[in-house]
Short mmCIF file of C-alpha atoms in Angstrom, two decimals:
data_model
loop_
_atom_site.label_atom_id
_atom_site.label_comp_id
_atom_site.label_asym_id
_atom_site.label_seq_id
_atom_site.Cartn_x
_atom_site.Cartn_y
_atom_site.Cartn_z
CA UNK A 220 -10.93 -8.10 7.39
CA UNK A 221 -11.04 -6.78 10.91
CA UNK A 222 -14.15 -4.68 11.48
CA UNK A 223 -12.77 -1.95 13.72
CA UNK A 224 -10.07 -0.62 11.41
CA UNK A 225 -12.45 -0.79 8.45
CA UNK A 226 -15.05 1.29 10.30
CA UNK A 227 -12.44 3.83 11.39
CA UNK A 228 -11.18 4.06 7.80
CA UNK A 229 -14.67 4.72 6.46
CA UNK A 230 -15.22 7.35 9.17
CA UNK A 231 -11.90 8.99 8.25
CA UNK A 232 -12.86 9.20 4.59
CA UNK A 233 -16.34 10.53 5.38
CA UNK A 234 -14.93 13.19 7.73
CA UNK A 235 -13.29 14.79 4.70
CA UNK A 236 -16.70 15.54 3.18
CA UNK A 237 -19.76 17.44 4.33
CA UNK A 238 -21.66 15.84 7.21
CA UNK A 239 -24.65 15.25 4.94
CA UNK A 240 -22.62 12.54 3.17
CA UNK A 241 -22.19 10.68 6.45
CA UNK A 242 -25.91 10.87 7.13
CA UNK A 243 -26.64 9.68 3.60
CA UNK A 244 -24.18 6.77 3.98
CA UNK A 245 -25.85 5.67 7.22
CA UNK A 246 -29.23 5.94 5.52
CA UNK A 247 -28.13 3.75 2.63
CA UNK A 248 -26.68 1.15 4.99
CA UNK A 249 -29.89 1.14 7.04
CA UNK A 250 -31.91 0.74 3.85
CA UNK A 251 -29.69 -2.23 2.91
CA UNK A 252 -30.44 -3.85 6.29
CA UNK A 253 -34.18 -3.28 5.87
CA UNK A 254 -34.17 -4.80 2.37
CA UNK A 255 -32.14 -7.82 3.48
CA UNK A 256 -34.49 -8.48 6.37
CA UNK A 257 -37.66 -8.05 4.31
CA UNK A 258 -36.33 -10.28 1.52
CA UNK A 259 -35.34 -12.97 3.98
CA UNK A 260 -38.60 -12.80 5.89
CA UNK A 261 -40.58 -13.45 2.72
CA UNK A 262 -38.28 -16.33 1.75
CA UNK A 263 -37.78 -18.20 5.05
CA UNK A 264 -38.89 -16.25 8.06
CA UNK A 265 -37.57 -16.34 11.58
CA UNK A 266 -33.85 -15.70 11.25
CA UNK A 267 -31.90 -12.63 10.31
CA UNK A 268 -29.63 -13.00 7.28
CA UNK A 269 -25.89 -12.86 7.89
CA UNK A 270 -25.55 -9.75 5.71
CA UNK A 271 -28.05 -7.87 7.87
CA UNK A 272 -26.30 -8.90 11.10
CA UNK A 273 -22.91 -7.79 9.79
CA UNK A 274 -24.32 -4.48 8.55
CA UNK A 275 -25.93 -3.88 11.95
CA UNK A 276 -22.62 -4.59 13.67
CA UNK A 277 -20.94 -2.16 11.28
CA UNK A 278 -23.54 0.49 12.12
CA UNK A 279 -23.07 -0.14 15.84
CA UNK A 280 -19.32 0.34 15.60
CA UNK A 281 -19.78 3.30 13.27
CA UNK A 282 -21.92 5.08 15.85
CA UNK A 283 -19.52 4.22 18.63
CA UNK A 284 -16.30 5.30 16.90
CA UNK A 285 -17.73 8.41 15.23
CA UNK A 286 -19.60 9.48 18.36
CA UNK A 287 -22.76 9.69 16.28
CA UNK A 288 -26.01 9.52 18.19
CA UNK A 289 -27.56 6.06 18.19
CA UNK A 290 -30.93 7.77 17.66
CA UNK A 291 -30.00 8.40 14.03
CA UNK A 292 -29.73 4.67 13.34
CA UNK A 293 -32.76 3.87 15.49
CA UNK A 294 -34.86 6.20 13.37
CA UNK A 295 -33.83 4.34 10.20
CA UNK A 296 -33.77 0.71 11.35
CA UNK A 297 -36.66 -0.88 13.27
CA UNK A 298 -35.95 -1.26 16.99
CA UNK A 299 -36.64 -5.00 17.03
CA UNK A 300 -33.51 -5.60 14.92
#
């Protein structure tokens, strides 16, 4: 699956609902990244899991295509990721 069209599709669906749903979706995705990273750091340490990297790329494209402020994601995901 190509990432760009998927992100635009999710944005299109979320635009049909109240903006709080978009914020909640970004929060859940950020929470998923945080859990993946913390679970991996206790297991191995050192490297980011593939799921976390892909979710971060999704969030990056989501912010770019939806013109959402990057500060929203930065407040939910640690800056070192």
